[in-house]
Tab-separated table of C-alpha atoms and ligand atoms in Angstrom:
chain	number	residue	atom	x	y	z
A	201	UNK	CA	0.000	0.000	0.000
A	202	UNK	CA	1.497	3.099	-0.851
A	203	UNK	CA	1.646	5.590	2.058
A	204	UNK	CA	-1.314	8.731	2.800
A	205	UNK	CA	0.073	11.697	1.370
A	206	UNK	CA	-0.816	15.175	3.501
A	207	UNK	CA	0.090	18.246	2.436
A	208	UNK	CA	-0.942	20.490	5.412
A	209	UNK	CA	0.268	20.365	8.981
A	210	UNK	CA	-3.265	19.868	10.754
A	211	UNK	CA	-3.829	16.806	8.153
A	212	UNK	CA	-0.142	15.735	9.387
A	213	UNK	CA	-0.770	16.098	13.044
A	214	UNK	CA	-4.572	14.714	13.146
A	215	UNK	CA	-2.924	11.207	11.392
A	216	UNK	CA	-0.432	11.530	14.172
A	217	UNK	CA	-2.699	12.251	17.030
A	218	UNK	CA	-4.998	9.261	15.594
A	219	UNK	CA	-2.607	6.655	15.900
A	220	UNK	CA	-1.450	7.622	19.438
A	221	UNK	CA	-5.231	7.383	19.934
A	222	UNK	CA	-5.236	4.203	18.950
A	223	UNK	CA	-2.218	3.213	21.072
A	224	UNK	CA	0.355	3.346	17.972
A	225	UNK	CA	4.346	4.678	18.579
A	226	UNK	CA	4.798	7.091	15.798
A	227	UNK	CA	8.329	7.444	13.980
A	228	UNK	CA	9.404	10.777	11.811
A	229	UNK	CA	11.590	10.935	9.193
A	230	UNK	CA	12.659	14.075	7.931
A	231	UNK	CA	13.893	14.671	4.651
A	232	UNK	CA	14.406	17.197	1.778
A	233	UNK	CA	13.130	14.240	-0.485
A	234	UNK	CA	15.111	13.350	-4.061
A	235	UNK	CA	15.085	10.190	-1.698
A	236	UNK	CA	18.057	7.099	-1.979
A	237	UNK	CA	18.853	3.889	-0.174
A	238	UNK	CA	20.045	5.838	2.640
A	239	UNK	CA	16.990	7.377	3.897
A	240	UNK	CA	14.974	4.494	2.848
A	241	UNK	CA	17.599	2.889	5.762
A	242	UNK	CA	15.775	5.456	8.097
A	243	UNK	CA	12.894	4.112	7.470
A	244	UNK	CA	13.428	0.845	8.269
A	245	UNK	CA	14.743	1.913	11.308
A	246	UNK	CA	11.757	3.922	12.028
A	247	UNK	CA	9.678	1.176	11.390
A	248	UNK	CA	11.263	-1.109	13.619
A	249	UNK	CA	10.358	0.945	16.460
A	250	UNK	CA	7.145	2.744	15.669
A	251	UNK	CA	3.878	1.634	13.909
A	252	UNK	CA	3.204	4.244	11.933
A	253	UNK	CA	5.948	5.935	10.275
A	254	UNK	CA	5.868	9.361	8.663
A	255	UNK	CA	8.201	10.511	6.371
A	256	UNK	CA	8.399	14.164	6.015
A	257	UNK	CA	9.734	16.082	2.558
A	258	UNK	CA	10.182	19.592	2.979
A	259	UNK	CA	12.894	21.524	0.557
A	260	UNK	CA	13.687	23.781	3.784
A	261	UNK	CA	13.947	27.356	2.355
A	262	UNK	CA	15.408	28.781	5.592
A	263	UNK	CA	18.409	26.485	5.665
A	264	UNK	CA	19.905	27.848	2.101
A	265	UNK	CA	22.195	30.860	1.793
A	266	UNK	CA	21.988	33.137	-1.374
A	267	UNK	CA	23.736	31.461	-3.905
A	268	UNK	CA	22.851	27.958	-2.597
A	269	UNK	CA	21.081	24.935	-4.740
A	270	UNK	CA	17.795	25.756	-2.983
A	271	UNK	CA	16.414	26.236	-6.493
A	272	UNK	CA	17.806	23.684	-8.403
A	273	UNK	CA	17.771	21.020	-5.565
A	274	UNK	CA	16.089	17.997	-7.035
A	275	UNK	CA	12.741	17.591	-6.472
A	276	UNK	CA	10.595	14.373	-7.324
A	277	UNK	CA	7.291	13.798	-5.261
A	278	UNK	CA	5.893	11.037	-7.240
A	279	UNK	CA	9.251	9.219	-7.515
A	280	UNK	CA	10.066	9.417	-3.889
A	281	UNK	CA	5.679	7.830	-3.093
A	282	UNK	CA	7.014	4.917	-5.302
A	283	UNK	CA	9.967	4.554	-2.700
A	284	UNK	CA	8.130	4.454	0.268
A	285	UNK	CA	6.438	1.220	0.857
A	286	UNK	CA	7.411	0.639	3.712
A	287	UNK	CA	5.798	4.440	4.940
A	288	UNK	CA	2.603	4.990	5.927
A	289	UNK	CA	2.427	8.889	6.228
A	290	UNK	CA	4.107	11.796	4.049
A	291	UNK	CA	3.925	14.987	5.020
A	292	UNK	CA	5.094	16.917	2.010
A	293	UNK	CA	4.008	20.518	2.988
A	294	UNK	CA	3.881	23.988	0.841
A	295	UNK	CA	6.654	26.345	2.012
A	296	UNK	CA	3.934	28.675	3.179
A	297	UNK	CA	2.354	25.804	5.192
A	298	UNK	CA	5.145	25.610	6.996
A	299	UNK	CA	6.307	29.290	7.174
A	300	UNK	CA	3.236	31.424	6.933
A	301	UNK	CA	2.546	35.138	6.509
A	302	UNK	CA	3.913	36.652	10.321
A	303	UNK	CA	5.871	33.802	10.612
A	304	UNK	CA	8.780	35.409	12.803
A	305	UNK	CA	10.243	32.069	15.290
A	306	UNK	CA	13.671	31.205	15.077
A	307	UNK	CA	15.869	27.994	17.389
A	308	UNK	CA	19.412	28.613	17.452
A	309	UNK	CA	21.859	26.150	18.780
A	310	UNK	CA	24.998	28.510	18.606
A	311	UNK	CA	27.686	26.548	20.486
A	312	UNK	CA	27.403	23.536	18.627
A	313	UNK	CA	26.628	25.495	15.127
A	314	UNK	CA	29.903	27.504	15.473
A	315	UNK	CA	32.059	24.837	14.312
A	316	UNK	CA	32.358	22.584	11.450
A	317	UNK	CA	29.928	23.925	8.829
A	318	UNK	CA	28.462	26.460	10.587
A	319	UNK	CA	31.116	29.454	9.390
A	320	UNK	CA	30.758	28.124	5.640
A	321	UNK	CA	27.129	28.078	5.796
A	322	UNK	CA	25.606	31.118	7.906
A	323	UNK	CA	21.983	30.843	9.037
A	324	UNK	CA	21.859	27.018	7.689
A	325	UNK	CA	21.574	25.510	11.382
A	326	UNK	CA	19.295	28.296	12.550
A	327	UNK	CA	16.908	27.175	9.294
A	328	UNK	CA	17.426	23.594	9.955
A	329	UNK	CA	16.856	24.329	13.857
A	330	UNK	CA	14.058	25.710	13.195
A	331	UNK	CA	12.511	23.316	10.449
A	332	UNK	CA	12.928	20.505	13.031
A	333	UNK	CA	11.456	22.088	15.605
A	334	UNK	CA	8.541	22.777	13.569
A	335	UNK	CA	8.328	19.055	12.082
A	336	UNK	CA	8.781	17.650	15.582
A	337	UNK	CA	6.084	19.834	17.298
A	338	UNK	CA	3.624	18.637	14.728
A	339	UNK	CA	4.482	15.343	15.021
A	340	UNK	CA	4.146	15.348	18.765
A	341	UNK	CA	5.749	12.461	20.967
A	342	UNK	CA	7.723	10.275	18.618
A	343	UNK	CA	10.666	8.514	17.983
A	344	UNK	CA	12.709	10.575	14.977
A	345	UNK	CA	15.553	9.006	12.657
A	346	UNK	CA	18.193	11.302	11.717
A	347	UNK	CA	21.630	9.779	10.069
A	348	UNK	CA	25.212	10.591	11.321
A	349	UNK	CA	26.046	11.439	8.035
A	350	UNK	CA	25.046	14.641	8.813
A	351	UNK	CA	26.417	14.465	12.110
A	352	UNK	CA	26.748	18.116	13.405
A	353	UNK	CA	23.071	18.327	12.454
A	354	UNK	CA	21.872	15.198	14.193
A	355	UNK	CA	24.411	16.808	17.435
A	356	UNK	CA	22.211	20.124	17.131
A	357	UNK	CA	18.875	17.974	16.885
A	358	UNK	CA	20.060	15.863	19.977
A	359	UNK	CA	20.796	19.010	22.024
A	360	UNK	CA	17.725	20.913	21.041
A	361	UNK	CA	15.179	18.520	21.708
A	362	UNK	CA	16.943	18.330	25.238
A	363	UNK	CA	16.876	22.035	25.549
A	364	UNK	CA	13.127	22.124	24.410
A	365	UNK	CA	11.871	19.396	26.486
A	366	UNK	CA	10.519	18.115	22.895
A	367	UNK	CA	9.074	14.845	23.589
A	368	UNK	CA	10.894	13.030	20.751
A	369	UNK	CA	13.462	10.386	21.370
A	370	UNK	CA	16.379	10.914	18.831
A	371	UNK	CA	17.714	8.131	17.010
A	372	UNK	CA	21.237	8.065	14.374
A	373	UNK	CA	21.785	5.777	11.970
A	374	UNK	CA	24.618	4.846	10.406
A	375	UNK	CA	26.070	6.512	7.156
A	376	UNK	CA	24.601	4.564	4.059
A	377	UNK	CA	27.342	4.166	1.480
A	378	UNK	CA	27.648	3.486	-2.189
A	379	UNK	CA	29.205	-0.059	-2.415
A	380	UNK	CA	32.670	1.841	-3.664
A	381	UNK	CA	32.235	3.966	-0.312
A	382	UNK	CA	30.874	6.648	-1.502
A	383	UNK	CA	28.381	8.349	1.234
A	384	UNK	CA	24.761	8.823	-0.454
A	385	UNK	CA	23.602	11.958	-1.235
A	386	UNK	CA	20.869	13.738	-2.987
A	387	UNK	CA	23.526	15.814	-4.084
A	388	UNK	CA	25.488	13.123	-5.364
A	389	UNK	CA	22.779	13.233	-8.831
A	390	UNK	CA	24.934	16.479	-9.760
A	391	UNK	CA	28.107	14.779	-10.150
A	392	UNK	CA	29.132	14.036	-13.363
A	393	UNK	CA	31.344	10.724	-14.001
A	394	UNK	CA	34.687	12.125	-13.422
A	395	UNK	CA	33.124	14.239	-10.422
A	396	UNK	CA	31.859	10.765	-9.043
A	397	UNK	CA	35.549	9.051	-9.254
A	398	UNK	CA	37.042	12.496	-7.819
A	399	UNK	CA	34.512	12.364	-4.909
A	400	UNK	CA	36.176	9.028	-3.871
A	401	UNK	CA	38.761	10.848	-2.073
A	402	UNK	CA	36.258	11.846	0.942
A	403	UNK	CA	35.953	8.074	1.812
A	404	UNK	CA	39.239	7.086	0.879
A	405	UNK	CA	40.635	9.553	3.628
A	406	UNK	CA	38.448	8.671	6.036
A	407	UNK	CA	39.702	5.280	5.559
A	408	UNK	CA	43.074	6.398	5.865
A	409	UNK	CA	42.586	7.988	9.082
A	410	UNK	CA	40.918	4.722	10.318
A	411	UNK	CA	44.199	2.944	9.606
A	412	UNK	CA	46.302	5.438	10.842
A	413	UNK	CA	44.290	5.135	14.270
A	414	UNK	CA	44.422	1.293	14.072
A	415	UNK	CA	48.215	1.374	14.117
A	416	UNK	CA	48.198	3.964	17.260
A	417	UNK	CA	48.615	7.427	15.396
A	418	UNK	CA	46.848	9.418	18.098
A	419	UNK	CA	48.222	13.268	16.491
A	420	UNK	CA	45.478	15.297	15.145
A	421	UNK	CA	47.568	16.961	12.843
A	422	UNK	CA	48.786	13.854	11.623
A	423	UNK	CA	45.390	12.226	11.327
A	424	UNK	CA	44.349	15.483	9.613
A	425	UNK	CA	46.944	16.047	7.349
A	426	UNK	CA	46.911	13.026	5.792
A	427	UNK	CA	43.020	12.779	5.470
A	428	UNK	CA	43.536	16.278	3.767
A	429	UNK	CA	45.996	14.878	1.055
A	430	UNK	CA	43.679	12.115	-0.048
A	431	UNK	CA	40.774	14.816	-0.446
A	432	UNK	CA	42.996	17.297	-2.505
A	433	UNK	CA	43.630	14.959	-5.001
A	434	UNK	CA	40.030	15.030	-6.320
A	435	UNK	CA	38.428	17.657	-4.091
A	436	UNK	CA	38.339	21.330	-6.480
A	437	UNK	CA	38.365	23.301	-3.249
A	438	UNK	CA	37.957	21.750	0.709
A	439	UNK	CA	35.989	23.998	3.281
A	440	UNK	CA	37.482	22.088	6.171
A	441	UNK	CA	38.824	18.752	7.473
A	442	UNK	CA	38.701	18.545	11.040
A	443	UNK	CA	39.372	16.220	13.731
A	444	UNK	CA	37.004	17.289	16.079
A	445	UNK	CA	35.602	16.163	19.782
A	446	UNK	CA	32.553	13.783	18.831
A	447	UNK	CA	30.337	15.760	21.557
A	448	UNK	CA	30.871	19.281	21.524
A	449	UNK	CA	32.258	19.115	17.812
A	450	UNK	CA	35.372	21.320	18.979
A	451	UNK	CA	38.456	21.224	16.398
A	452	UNK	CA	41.459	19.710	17.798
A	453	UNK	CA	44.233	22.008	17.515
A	454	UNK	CA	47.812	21.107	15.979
A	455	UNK	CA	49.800	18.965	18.157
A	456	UNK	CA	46.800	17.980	20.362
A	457	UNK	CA	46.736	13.969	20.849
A	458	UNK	CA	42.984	12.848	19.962
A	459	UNK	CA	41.810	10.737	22.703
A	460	UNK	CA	39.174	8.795	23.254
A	461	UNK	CA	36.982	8.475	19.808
A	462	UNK	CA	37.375	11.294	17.938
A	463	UNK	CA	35.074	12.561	14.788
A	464	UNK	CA	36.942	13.287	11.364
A	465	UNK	CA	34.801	15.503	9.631
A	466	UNK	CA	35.256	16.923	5.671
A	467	UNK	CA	33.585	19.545	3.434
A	468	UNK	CA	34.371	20.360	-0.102
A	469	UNK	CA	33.505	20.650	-3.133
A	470	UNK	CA	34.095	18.465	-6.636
A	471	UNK	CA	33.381	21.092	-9.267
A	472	UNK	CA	30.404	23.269	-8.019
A	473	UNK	CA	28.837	20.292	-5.571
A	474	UNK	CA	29.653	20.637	-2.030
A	475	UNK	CA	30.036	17.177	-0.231
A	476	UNK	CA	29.981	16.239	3.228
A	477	UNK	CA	31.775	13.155	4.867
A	478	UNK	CA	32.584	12.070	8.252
A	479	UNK	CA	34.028	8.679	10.414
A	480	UNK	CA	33.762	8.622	14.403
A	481	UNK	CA	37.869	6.667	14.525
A	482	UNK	CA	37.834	3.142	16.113
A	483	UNK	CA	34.027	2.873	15.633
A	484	UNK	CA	32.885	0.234	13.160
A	485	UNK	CA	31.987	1.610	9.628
A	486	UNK	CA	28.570	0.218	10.384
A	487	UNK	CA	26.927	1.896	7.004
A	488	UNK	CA	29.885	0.611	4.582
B	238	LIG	P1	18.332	15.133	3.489
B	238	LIG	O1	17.197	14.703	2.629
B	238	LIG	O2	19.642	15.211	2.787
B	238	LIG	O3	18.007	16.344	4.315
B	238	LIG	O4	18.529	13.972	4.548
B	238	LIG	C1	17.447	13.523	5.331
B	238	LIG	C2	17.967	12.586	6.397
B	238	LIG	O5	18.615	11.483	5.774
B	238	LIG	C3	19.019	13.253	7.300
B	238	LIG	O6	18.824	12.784	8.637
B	238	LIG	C4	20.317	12.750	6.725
B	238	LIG	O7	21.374	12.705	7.654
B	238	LIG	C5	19.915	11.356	6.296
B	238	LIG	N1	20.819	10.839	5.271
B	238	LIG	C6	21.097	11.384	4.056
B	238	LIG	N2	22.024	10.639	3.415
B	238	LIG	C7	22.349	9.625	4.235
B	238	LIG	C8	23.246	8.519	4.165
B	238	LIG	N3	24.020	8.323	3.106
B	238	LIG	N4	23.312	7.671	5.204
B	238	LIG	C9	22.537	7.863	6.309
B	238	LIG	N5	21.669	8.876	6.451
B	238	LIG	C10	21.568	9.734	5.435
């Protein structure tokens, strides 16, 4: 059965309310649509610990700068329906649905947003804040699936829904990858073929930091350095590669000796696509 499409968020939270009523867990997973294997991974997560599951797709205005993909980011409603079998809810909402005229709330999570992306992309975790706060109020009580391949997003969903006192219990999944190692990514569709082989070098240093760690290199630079070498090669410019503190997402600075389980974290772009990748070191590559 193909899922109930809504498009309005009192049709979305009525189908919610209803199954509570009925004594149903309800899962949310929220997406910009353009939908691949990984977020169909969320799903099946979801589903395995809520009845009904709701997928939401919601090209999020407020988390694009000028200058960003927000116009050209693919969009395919009928494509992603045939995808979602295993769904029973999509919440696909008009922008003005979910930002209407006097509209004037913001979340901010500044801390946590200061690092990583957050000085490449200004405003984009204020929009995304914001846009998950929204879906999660209309959702009400829930368990939500988020992936860590977005990982300083899923840190700011974590800490907000703390802060709020949302009544959503947060749950990451692994990074979905391409069977070459590539992470998935709607963005990945812009890539042409020699973008694709170029993008390699994300996983491939992520990989090399793994090893690195395996054999007891515990020197950020180090770890760093030589994750940035294996992006240059194909990368046509890098925002950042950090090793960072998995919790508070805090770069470690030059000659500071990672402990515990430290994040790796890359931006950059291949041609005009920007690409995100990221490995928590002596963790299992559960996603490969
Ligand atoms: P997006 O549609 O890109 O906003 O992503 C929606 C959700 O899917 C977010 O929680 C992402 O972190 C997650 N996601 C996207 N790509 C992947 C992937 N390759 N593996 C795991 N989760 C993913």
């Amino acid at each position: 059965m193909p899922p109930t499409l809504v498009r309005t968020p009192t049709d979305f939270r009525r189908l919610c309310d209803d199954a509570r009523a009925r004594g149903e867990r309800v899962g949310v997973v929220p997406t910009m649509g353009a939908l691949h294997a990984g977020h169909l991974a969320l799903v099946s997560h979801a589903k395995r610990h809520a009845k009904l599951v709701a997928v939401t797709i919601f090209v999020n205005p407020t988390q694009f700068g000028p200058g960003e993909d927000l116009d050209r980011y693919p969009r395919d409603l009928a494509g992603d329906m045939a995808k979602l079998a295993e769904a029973d809810v999509v919440f696909a909402p008009e922008a003005t649905a979910m930002y209407p005229s006097g509209d004037d709330t913001r979340v901010r999570v500044p801390t946590l947003a200061s690092h990583l992306c957050g000085p490449f992309r200004p405003g984009h975790f204020e929009g995304v804040a914001t846009v998950v706060t929204k879906l999660l109020a209309l959702t009400g009580p829930c368990v939500a699936v988020f992936g860590r391949k977005d990982y300083q997003q899923l840190a700011i969903i974590r800490r907000l829904v703390t802060d709020l006192f949302l009544p959503t219990e947060v749950l990451g999944h692994p990074i979905v990858r391409e069977p070459d190692g590539l992470a998935m990514s709607s963005r990945n569709a812009y890539l042409s073929k020699e973008e694709r082989a170029r993008a390699l070098g994300l996983s491939r240093g992520l990989a090399r930091a793994e090893e690195l760690w395996a054999h007891g290199e515990r020197n950020a630079k180090t770890l760093r350095d030589a994750v940035r070498d294996e992006v240059s090669r194909g990368a046509t410019s890098i925002d950042y590669v950090e090793v960072a503190d998995p919790e508070s997402l805090t770069p470690l600075p030059d000659g500071a000796l990672a402990g515990g389980r430290p994040l790796v974290a890359i931006a950059c772009r291949i041609g005009t696509t920007r690409l995100l990748d990221n490995r928590v070191l002596g963790e299992p590559d559960e996603g490969a």
